[in-house]
């Protein structure tokens, strides 16, 4: 295939652009239009008129809920099978692939012979998690999702950043610990 | 000439100066802090500062300047170890004081007749008001250089040198841009200049449109606001006030607003007819005329400030060489040519 060359036309510096005043005027026209259109919309909505677009794109976040994308990676969630048992088979693939090393699983024998193993504990330290989503990709049994749509995860202690299995399954609400002393989970 | 000044004259002048500096200056400067935030927010499709409240009342964020002032007054006033302390403290006072003084020399109104005597509404009426204001504005550069030099910081000094280079370049342009129109008016007195415009029924912007644009540009540069804010350089943190904190920093911030008000006041007086309202003879209307004069002057000034704010949020910042080129190579020759052409026209016309 022959190489095609496309000449990019560079904007020419004409006299009109060089004296700059015309360009300043164009810029002012744009900003003035935004200013007055937005002022008009604000005024109309303040007066209670309907059918006008909002004057600002701002989301007043703490009062209004945060708007998350459909595919946003948020807090982890462990899924259950139809019979109510956790889907996790403690294969440790997520723990292995995790670049932040924030997942810790201990396994035990499962009563169900089909799966052989199950997780005894399944802790995720959200203080270390980088929200890369590799654990979701790696899971062979679709046991972990990152779709809890929860982003307000901050706590007063590092200990409270650790989510245990019942909390990730949704069986137990996540409550802050009574301790007000900051504890380093890696060096308790 | 008698040197005994009657007491009521002293009181009236004091009241006028207080009105100019406190009533007009401090109020508008505080208000401009709010305007700058809200105007930029609305034109960028945002809402802007709206959180400061007193008992849950926010009034569109109007309390934010008060919150700012309280914050600056209660912050630690930090003086770095290497600083020259007396100069470090003196610099913001010189900067702000010069800008505040200029406000007292602006013609807020003309002479009105009331209660059997004439009242001059200009706080400090001098036959050489224009050069006085320009000289005082230029003196403000001492505050900037002093601030950078006394901080004991290389970054502060760098910002101060930039500021000095810029302000000297544009003070020259300020004076030369005004040369033409002052030649037409034949006076250096603000009130005489306004009276010329009233008597001829034409504003200075019609007589000298080029001088208006040049003076507006140079004025925006002298106030050190974007697009000419290189001495401050908010984004690269190399400014003459890099070592200042608390209310001393606040004073430098206020200086910008005060200088903007002064520049807009000078433009109003010399190019926009000062206190005059078209088709109204305000001088024969007594106290009501005086009230309208002051309001007309301040209204025109506020419109110009609005335009300057809009320019600040429209244009990108100049590079430093572009800035100096604009001053020395474009505005100065243009204004001198404007002056020469004006001189010829006036000579032939007379």
Coordinates of C-alpha atoms in Angstrom, one line a residue:
Chain A
X1 CA 0.0 0.0 0.0
X2 CA 1.3 3.3 -1.0
X3 CA 2.0 5.9 1.7
X4 CA -0.5 8.6 1.6
X5 CA 0.5 12.1 2.7
X6 CA -2.1 14.4 4.1
X7 CA -1.1 18.0 4.3
X8 CA -2.3 19.6 7.5
X9 CA -3.3 23.1 6.9
X10 CA -1.9 25.3 9.6
X11 CA -3.9 28.2 10.8
X12 CA -2.5 31.3 9.2
X13 CA -1.6 34.3 11.3
X14 CA -3.4 37.0 9.5
X15 CA -3.3 40.6 10.4
X16 CA -6.6 40.3 12.1
X17 CA -5.3 37.7 14.5
X18 CA -2.1 39.5 15.0
X19 CA -3.7 42.7 16.3
X20 CA -5.5 40.4 18.8
X21 CA -8.4 42.7 19.4
X22 CA -10.7 40.8 17.1
X23 CA -9.8 37.6 18.8
X24 CA -10.3 39.1 22.3
X25 CA -13.8 40.2 21.1
X26 CA -14.6 36.7 19.9
X27 CA -13.6 35.3 23.2
X28 CA -15.6 37.9 25.1
X29 CA -18.6 37.1 23.0
X30 CA -18.3 33.4 23.9
X31 CA -17.9 34.0 27.7
X32 CA -20.6 36.7 27.7
X33 CA -23.0 34.4 26.0
X34 CA -22.4 31.7 28.6
X35 CA -22.7 34.2 31.4
X36 CA -26.0 35.7 30.3
X37 CA -27.6 32.4 29.2
X38 CA -26.7 30.8 32.5
X39 CA -27.9 33.8 34.4
X40 CA -31.2 33.7 32.6
X41 CA -31.6 30.0 33.3
X42 CA -30.7 30.4 36.9
X43 CA -33.2 33.2 37.2
X44 CA -36.0 31.3 35.4
X45 CA -35.5 28.2 37.6
X46 CA -35.3 30.3 40.8
X47 CA -38.7 31.9 39.8
X48 CA -40.1 28.4 39.4
X49 CA -40.5 28.3 35.6
X50 CA -40.2 24.9 34.0
X51 CA -38.8 23.9 30.7
X52 CA -35.4 25.5 31.2
X53 CA -32.1 23.7 31.3
X54 CA -30.1 24.0 34.5
X55 CA -27.6 26.9 34.5
X56 CA -24.8 24.8 35.9
X57 CA -23.6 21.3 35.5
X58 CA -22.6 21.1 39.2
X59 CA -23.7 18.2 41.3
X60 CA -24.1 19.3 45.0
X61 CA -22.5 16.1 46.1
X62 CA -23.0 15.6 49.9
X63 CA -26.7 16.7 49.6
X64 CA -27.3 15.0 46.2
X65 CA -26.1 11.4 45.7
X66 CA -22.9 10.8 43.8
X67 CA -23.6 9.8 40.2
X68 CA -21.6 6.7 39.3
X69 CA -21.0 5.2 35.8
X70 CA -22.8 2.0 34.9
X71 CA -19.5 0.1 34.9
X72 CA -17.9 1.9 37.8
X73 CA -15.7 -0.3 40.0
X74 CA -16.9 0.3 43.6
X75 CA -16.8 -1.7 46.8
X76 CA -16.5 -5.5 46.5
X77 CA -19.4 -7.8 47.0
X78 CA -19.3 -11.6 47.5
X79 CA -22.1 -13.5 45.8
X80 CA -24.1 -16.5 47.0
X81 CA -25.3 -19.6 45.3
X82 CA -29.0 -20.3 44.8
X83 CA -29.0 -22.4 48.0
X84 CA -27.6 -19.5 50.0
X85 CA -24.0 -20.7 50.4
X86 CA -21.2 -18.4 49.3
X87 CA -20.0 -19.1 45.8
X88 CA -16.4 -18.7 46.8
X89 CA -14.4 -22.0 46.6
X90 CA -11.2 -20.6 48.2
X91 CA -9.1 -21.2 45.1
X92 CA -7.0 -18.1 46.1
X93 CA -6.8 -16.9 42.4
X94 CA -8.0 -13.4 43.5
X95 CA -5.5 -13.4 46.4
X96 CA -2.8 -14.4 44.0
X97 CA -3.5 -11.8 41.3
X98 CA -4.2 -8.9 43.6
X99 CA -1.4 -6.4 43.0
X100 CA -2.1 -4.6 46.3
X101 CA -2.1 -7.8 48.3
X102 CA -5.3 -6.7 50.1
X103 CA -7.2 -10.0 50.0
X104 CA -6.6 -12.6 52.6
X105 CA -8.5 -16.0 52.5
X106 CA -8.3 -19.0 54.7
X107 CA -9.8 -22.2 53.4
X108 CA -11.7 -25.1 55.0
X109 CA -13.3 -28.3 53.8
X110 CA -16.7 -27.8 52.3
X111 CA -19.6 -30.1 53.3
X112 CA -20.6 -30.0 49.6
X113 CA -18.5 -32.6 47.8
X114 CA -19.0 -30.8 44.5
X115 CA -16.8 -27.9 45.5
X116 CA -14.4 -29.6 48.0
X117 CA -13.2 -26.3 49.6
X118 CA -14.8 -23.1 50.8
X119 CA -13.6 -19.9 52.4
X120 CA -13.5 -19.8 56.2
X121 CA -12.5 -16.2 56.3
X122 CA -12.3 -13.7 53.4
X123 CA -10.9 -10.3 54.3
X124 CA -10.4 -7.4 52.0
X125 CA -8.4 -4.4 53.3
X126 CA -10.0 -1.5 51.4
X127 CA -7.3 0.7 52.7
X128 CA -4.9 -1.1 50.5
X129 CA -7.1 -2.0 47.6
X130 CA -6.4 -0.1 44.3
X131 CA -9.8 -0.9 42.7
X132 CA -8.1 -2.5 39.7
X133 CA -10.8 -5.2 39.3
X134 CA -8.3 -8.1 38.7
X135 CA -10.0 -10.2 41.4
X136 CA -13.3 -10.0 39.5
X137 CA -11.5 -11.0 36.3
X138 CA -9.7 -13.8 37.9
X139 CA -12.6 -15.5 39.8
X140 CA -13.5 -18.8 38.0
X141 CA -16.9 -19.1 39.8
X142 CA -18.1 -15.5 39.6
X143 CA -18.1 -15.1 43.4
X144 CA -16.8 -11.6 43.7
X145 CA -18.1 -8.4 42.0
X146 CA -17.2 -4.8 42.4
X147 CA -20.7 -3.4 42.1
X148 CA -21.9 -2.5 45.6
X149 CA -22.2 1.1 44.3
X150 CA -20.7 2.3 47.5
X151 CA -17.9 4.9 47.5
X152 CA -18.1 6.5 50.9
X153 CA -15.7 4.0 52.5
X154 CA -13.6 6.2 54.8
X155 CA -13.2 5.3 58.4
X156 CA -11.5 6.7 61.5
X157 CA -9.1 3.7 62.0
X158 CA -7.2 1.5 59.6
X159 CA -8.7 -1.6 61.3
X160 CA -12.2 -0.5 60.2
X161 CA -11.1 -0.5 56.5
X162 CA -11.0 -4.3 56.6
X163 CA -14.2 -5.9 55.4
X164 CA -14.8 -9.5 56.5
X165 CA -16.8 -12.2 54.7
X166 CA -20.2 -11.7 56.4
X167 CA -20.0 -7.9 55.6
X168 CA -19.0 -8.6 52.0
X169 CA -21.8 -11.1 51.6
X170 CA -24.2 -8.6 53.0
X171 CA -25.2 -10.8 56.0
X172 CA -23.9 -8.3 58.5
X173 CA -23.9 -4.5 58.3
X174 CA -20.5 -2.8 58.4
X175 CA -20.3 -1.0 61.8
X176 CA -17.4 1.1 63.0
X177 CA -15.4 -0.4 65.8
X178 CA -15.6 1.1 69.2
X179 CA -11.9 1.7 69.3
X180 CA -10.9 5.3 68.6
X181 CA -7.2 4.4 68.6
X182 CA -5.7 4.0 65.1
X183 CA -4.4 0.4 64.6
X184 CA -2.1 -0.6 61.9
X185 CA -3.5 -3.9 60.6
X186 CA -0.2 -5.1 59.4
X187 CA 1.6 -4.4 62.7
X188 CA -1.0 -4.8 65.4
Chain B
X1 CA -5.0 83.6 50.1
X2 CA -6.0 82.8 53.6
X3 CA -4.6 79.8 55.4
X4 CA -7.4 79.6 58.0
X5 CA -9.6 76.8 56.7
X6 CA -13.1 76.9 58.2
X7 CA -14.0 73.9 60.3
X8 CA -17.0 72.8 58.3
X9 CA -14.7 72.7 55.2
X10 CA -12.4 70.3 57.0
X11 CA -15.3 68.1 58.1
X12 CA -16.8 68.0 54.7
X13 CA -13.4 67.0 53.1
X14 CA -12.8 64.4 55.7
X15 CA -16.3 63.0 55.1
X16 CA -15.7 62.9 51.4
X17 CA -12.3 61.1 51.7
X18 CA -13.8 58.6 54.2
X19 CA -16.7 58.0 51.7
X20 CA -14.2 57.4 48.9
X21 CA -11.8 55.1 50.7
X22 CA -14.1 53.2 53.1
X23 CA -17.5 53.6 51.4
X24 CA -16.5 53.0 47.9
X25 CA -13.1 51.4 48.1
X26 CA -13.4 48.8 50.9
X27 CA -17.0 47.9 50.0
X28 CA -16.4 47.5 46.3
X29 CA -13.1 45.6 46.9
X30 CA -14.9 43.2 49.2
X31 CA -17.8 42.9 46.8
X32 CA -15.3 42.2 43.9
X33 CA -14.0 39.2 45.7
X34 CA -17.5 37.8 45.5
X35 CA -18.1 39.0 41.9
X36 CA -14.9 37.4 40.7
X37 CA -16.0 34.0 42.1
X38 CA -19.6 34.1 41.1
X39 CA -19.0 35.6 37.6
X40 CA -16.3 33.1 36.8
X41 CA -18.5 30.3 38.1
X42 CA -21.6 31.3 36.1
X43 CA -19.7 31.8 32.8
X44 CA -18.0 28.4 33.3
X45 CA -21.4 26.6 33.9
X46 CA -20.6 26.2 37.6
X47 CA -22.4 27.4 40.7
X48 CA -19.5 28.9 42.6
X49 CA -18.9 29.5 46.3
X50 CA -22.3 29.1 48.1
X51 CA -21.5 27.4 51.5
X52 CA -20.6 30.3 53.9
X53 CA -23.8 30.9 55.9
X54 CA -25.0 32.8 58.9
X55 CA -27.8 30.9 60.6
X56 CA -28.4 28.9 57.5
X57 CA -28.7 32.0 55.2
X58 CA -26.3 32.1 52.3
X59 CA -27.6 34.8 50.0
X60 CA -25.8 33.4 46.9
X61 CA -22.5 33.1 48.8
X62 CA -22.3 36.8 49.7
X63 CA -20.8 35.9 53.1
X64 CA -17.7 34.4 51.5
X65 CA -15.7 37.7 51.5
X66 CA -16.5 38.1 55.2
X67 CA -15.4 34.5 55.9
X68 CA -12.2 35.3 53.9
X69 CA -11.5 38.4 55.9
X70 CA -12.0 36.5 59.2
X71 CA -9.7 33.7 58.0
X72 CA -7.0 36.1 57.0
X73 CA -7.2 38.1 60.2
X74 CA -7.0 35.0 62.4
X75 CA -4.3 33.2 60.5
X76 CA -0.7 33.2 61.7
X77 CA 1.3 36.1 60.5
X78 CA 4.5 34.3 59.5
X79 CA 7.7 36.2 58.9
X80 CA 10.6 34.0 57.6
X81 CA 14.0 33.9 59.3
X82 CA 15.9 35.6 56.5
X83 CA 13.4 38.5 56.1
X84 CA 14.2 42.1 56.9
X85 CA 11.4 42.6 59.4
X86 CA 10.6 46.4 59.1
X87 CA 10.5 46.3 55.3
X88 CA 8.6 43.1 55.3
X89 CA 5.9 44.7 57.3
X90 CA 6.0 48.0 55.5
X91 CA 5.7 46.7 52.0
X92 CA 2.0 45.7 52.0
X93 CA 1.1 49.0 53.7
X94 CA 2.8 51.0 50.9
X95 CA 1.2 48.9 48.2
X96 CA -2.3 49.2 49.7
X97 CA -1.9 52.8 50.9
X98 CA -0.9 54.0 47.4
X99 CA -3.9 52.4 45.8
X100 CA -6.3 53.7 48.6
X101 CA -5.0 57.2 48.2
X102 CA -5.8 57.3 44.5
X103 CA -9.4 56.7 45.3
X104 CA -9.7 60.0 47.2
X105 CA -8.6 61.9 44.1
X106 CA -11.3 60.7 41.8
X107 CA -14.1 63.0 40.8
X108 CA -17.2 61.3 42.2
X109 CA -19.3 64.4 41.4
X110 CA -19.1 68.0 40.3
X111 CA -19.9 71.2 42.1
X112 CA -23.5 71.5 43.2
X113 CA -25.4 74.5 44.8
X114 CA -27.1 73.8 48.1
X115 CA -28.0 75.9 51.1
X116 CA -26.5 79.1 49.7
X117 CA -23.0 77.7 48.9
X118 CA -21.2 75.5 46.5
X119 CA -20.2 71.9 47.4
X120 CA -17.5 70.2 45.5
X121 CA -18.1 66.5 45.6
X122 CA -14.6 65.5 44.6
X123 CA -12.8 64.5 47.8
X124 CA -9.3 65.9 46.9
X125 CA -9.7 68.5 44.1
X126 CA -6.4 69.4 42.7
X127 CA -5.4 71.1 39.4
X128 CA -3.0 68.2 38.7
X129 CA -5.2 65.3 39.7
X130 CA -4.3 63.0 36.8
X131 CA -0.5 63.0 37.2
X132 CA -1.0 62.7 41.0
X133 CA -3.0 59.5 40.5
X134 CA -0.6 58.1 38.0
X135 CA 2.4 58.9 40.1
X136 CA 0.8 57.4 43.2
X137 CA -0.1 54.2 41.3
X138 CA 3.5 54.1 40.1
X139 CA 4.8 54.5 43.6
X140 CA 2.9 51.3 44.5
X141 CA 5.6 49.4 42.7
X142 CA 7.9 50.2 45.7
X143 CA 5.7 48.0 47.8
X144 CA 6.1 45.1 45.5
X145 CA 9.9 45.4 45.1
X146 CA 10.2 45.9 48.8
X147 CA 8.1 42.8 49.5
X148 CA 10.2 40.6 47.2
X149 CA 13.5 42.1 48.5
X150 CA 12.7 41.9 52.2
X151 CA 11.3 38.4 52.1
X152 CA 14.8 36.9 51.9
X153 CA 13.6 34.4 49.3
X154 CA 14.8 34.1 45.7
X155 CA 11.4 33.3 44.5
X156 CA 9.9 36.4 46.1
X157 CA 12.7 38.5 44.6
X158 CA 12.1 36.9 41.1
X159 CA 8.4 37.8 41.3
X160 CA 9.3 41.3 42.5
X161 CA 11.6 41.8 39.6
X162 CA 9.0 40.6 37.2
X163 CA 6.5 43.0 38.8
X164 CA 8.9 45.9 38.6
X165 CA 9.7 45.3 34.9
X166 CA 6.0 45.0 34.1
X167 CA 4.8 47.9 36.1
X168 CA 7.4 50.3 34.8
X169 CA 6.7 49.2 31.2
X170 CA 2.9 49.8 31.6
X171 CA 3.1 53.0 33.8
X172 CA 4.9 54.6 30.8
X173 CA 2.1 53.4 28.6
X174 CA -0.6 54.6 31.0
X175 CA 0.8 58.2 30.9
X176 CA 1.4 58.2 27.1
X177 CA -2.0 56.8 26.4
X178 CA -3.5 59.7 28.3
X179 CA -1.4 62.3 26.7
X180 CA -3.6 62.7 23.6
X181 CA -6.9 63.0 25.5
X182 CA -5.4 65.4 28.1
X183 CA -4.1 67.5 25.2
X184 CA -7.7 67.7 23.8
X185 CA -9.1 68.6 27.2
X186 CA -6.3 71.1 27.8
X187 CA -6.2 70.3 31.5
X188 CA -4.7 67.9 34.1
X189 CA -7.7 68.3 36.4
X190 CA -10.2 65.5 36.6
X191 CA -13.2 67.8 37.2
X192 CA -12.1 70.1 34.4
X193 CA -11.9 67.1 32.1
X194 CA -15.4 65.9 33.1
X195 CA -16.7 69.5 32.6
X196 CA -15.2 69.6 29.1
X197 CA -17.1 66.4 28.2
X198 CA -20.3 67.8 29.7
X199 CA -20.0 71.1 27.9
X200 CA -19.1 69.6 24.5
X201 CA -21.8 66.9 24.9
X202 CA -19.4 64.2 23.9
X203 CA -17.6 61.5 25.9
X204 CA -13.9 61.0 25.6
X205 CA -14.3 57.5 24.2
X206 CA -15.7 59.0 21.1
X207 CA -13.0 61.6 20.8
X208 CA -10.1 59.2 21.4
X209 CA -11.2 55.5 21.0
X210 CA -7.7 54.3 20.4
X211 CA -6.5 55.9 23.6
X212 CA -9.4 54.2 25.5
X213 CA -8.4 50.7 24.3
X214 CA -4.7 51.4 25.0
X215 CA -5.4 52.8 28.4
X216 CA -7.7 49.9 29.3
X217 CA -5.1 47.4 28.3
X218 CA -2.3 49.1 30.1
X219 CA -4.5 49.6 33.1
X220 CA -5.3 45.9 33.2
X221 CA -1.6 45.2 33.1
X222 CA -0.8 47.7 35.9
X223 CA -3.4 46.0 38.2
X224 CA -1.4 42.7 37.8
X225 CA -4.5 40.6 37.1
X226 CA -4.8 37.9 34.6
X227 CA -3.9 37.9 31.6
X228 CA -1.1 40.1 33.0
X229 CA -0.6 38.3 36.4
X230 CA 3.0 37.2 35.9
X231 CA 4.3 39.0 39.1
X232 CA 1.9 36.9 41.1
X233 CA 2.0 33.7 39.1
X234 CA -0.6 31.8 41.1
X235 CA 0.1 28.6 39.2
X236 CA 3.8 28.5 39.4
X237 CA 4.1 29.9 42.9
X238 CA 6.7 32.5 42.1
X239 CA 5.3 35.8 43.3
X240 CA 6.5 38.7 45.2
X241 CA 4.1 37.8 48.1
X242 CA 5.3 34.1 48.3
X243 CA 6.6 34.7 51.8
X244 CA 3.5 36.5 53.1
X245 CA 0.6 35.1 55.1
X246 CA -2.4 36.2 57.0
X247 CA -3.7 39.8 56.5
X248 CA -0.4 41.0 55.0
X249 CA -1.1 38.7 52.1
X250 CA -4.7 39.9 52.2
X251 CA -3.5 43.4 51.8
X252 CA -1.7 42.5 48.6
X253 CA -4.8 40.8 47.4
X254 CA -6.9 43.9 48.2
X255 CA -4.3 46.1 46.4
X256 CA -5.2 44.4 43.1
X257 CA -8.9 45.1 43.6
X258 CA -8.2 48.7 44.7
X259 CA -6.0 49.3 41.7
X260 CA -8.7 47.9 39.4
X261 CA -11.2 50.3 41.0
X262 CA -8.8 53.3 40.5
X263 CA -8.1 52.4 36.9
X264 CA -11.8 52.0 36.2
X265 CA -12.4 55.3 38.0
X266 CA -9.8 57.1 35.8
X267 CA -11.3 55.6 32.7
X268 CA -14.8 56.7 33.8
X269 CA -13.6 60.2 34.5
X270 CA -11.6 60.7 31.3
X271 CA -13.4 58.5 28.7
X272 CA -16.9 57.9 29.9
X273 CA -18.1 61.3 30.9
X274 CA -17.3 61.0 34.6
X275 CA -20.4 61.8 36.7
X276 CA -22.5 63.1 33.8
X277 CA -25.7 61.4 32.7
X278 CA -26.7 62.2 29.0
X279 CA -29.5 64.7 28.5
X280 CA -29.7 65.6 32.3
X281 CA -28.3 68.8 33.7
X282 CA -27.2 67.4 37.1
X283 CA -25.5 70.6 38.2
X284 CA -28.7 72.6 38.5
X285 CA -30.6 69.9 40.4
X286 CA -29.2 70.5 43.9
X287 CA -28.7 67.6 46.3
X288 CA -30.6 65.2 44.0
X289 CA -28.2 66.0 41.2
X290 CA -25.3 65.3 43.6
X291 CA -26.8 62.0 44.5
X292 CA -27.2 61.1 40.8
X293 CA -23.7 62.2 40.0
X294 CA -22.1 59.9 42.6
X295 CA -24.3 57.0 41.5
X296 CA -23.7 57.6 37.8
X297 CA -19.9 57.6 38.4
X298 CA -19.9 54.5 40.6
X299 CA -22.3 52.7 38.2
X300 CA -20.0 53.4 35.2
X301 CA -17.1 52.2 37.3
X302 CA -18.8 49.0 38.2
X303 CA -19.7 48.3 34.6
X304 CA -16.0 48.7 33.7
X305 CA -15.0 46.4 36.5
X306 CA -17.4 43.8 35.2
X307 CA -15.8 44.1 31.8
X308 CA -12.3 43.7 33.3
X309 CA -13.5 40.6 35.3
X310 CA -14.9 39.1 32.2
X311 CA -11.6 39.7 30.4
X312 CA -9.7 38.1 33.2
X313 CA -11.7 34.9 32.8
X314 CA -11.6 35.0 29.0
X315 CA -8.0 35.5 28.0
X316 CA -5.0 33.2 28.7
X317 CA -2.0 34.6 30.3
X318 CA 0.8 36.2 28.2
X319 CA 4.3 35.0 28.2
X320 CA 6.7 37.4 29.8
X321 CA 8.4 38.4 26.6
X322 CA 5.0 38.9 24.9
X323 CA 4.0 41.0 27.8
X324 CA 6.9 43.4 27.6
X325 CA 6.7 43.4 23.7
X326 CA 3.0 44.4 24.0
X327 CA 4.0 47.3 26.3
X328 CA 7.2 48.7 24.9
X329 CA 6.8 47.8 21.2
X330 CA 3.0 48.1 20.6
X331 CA 1.2 50.2 23.1
X332 CA 3.9 52.8 23.6
X333 CA 4.5 53.6 19.9
X334 CA 0.8 53.5 19.2
X335 CA 0.0 55.9 22.0
X336 CA 2.8 58.3 21.0
X337 CA 1.5 58.2 17.4
X338 CA -2.0 58.9 18.8
X339 CA -0.6 61.8 20.7
X340 CA 1.2 63.3 17.7
X341 CA -1.9 62.9 15.4
X342 CA -4.0 64.5 18.1
X343 CA -1.6 67.4 18.5
X344 CA -1.7 68.0 14.7
X345 CA -5.5 67.8 14.5
X346 CA -5.9 70.2 17.5
X347 CA -3.3 72.6 16.0
X348 CA -5.1 72.7 12.6
X349 CA -8.5 72.8 14.1
X350 CA -7.7 75.9 16.2

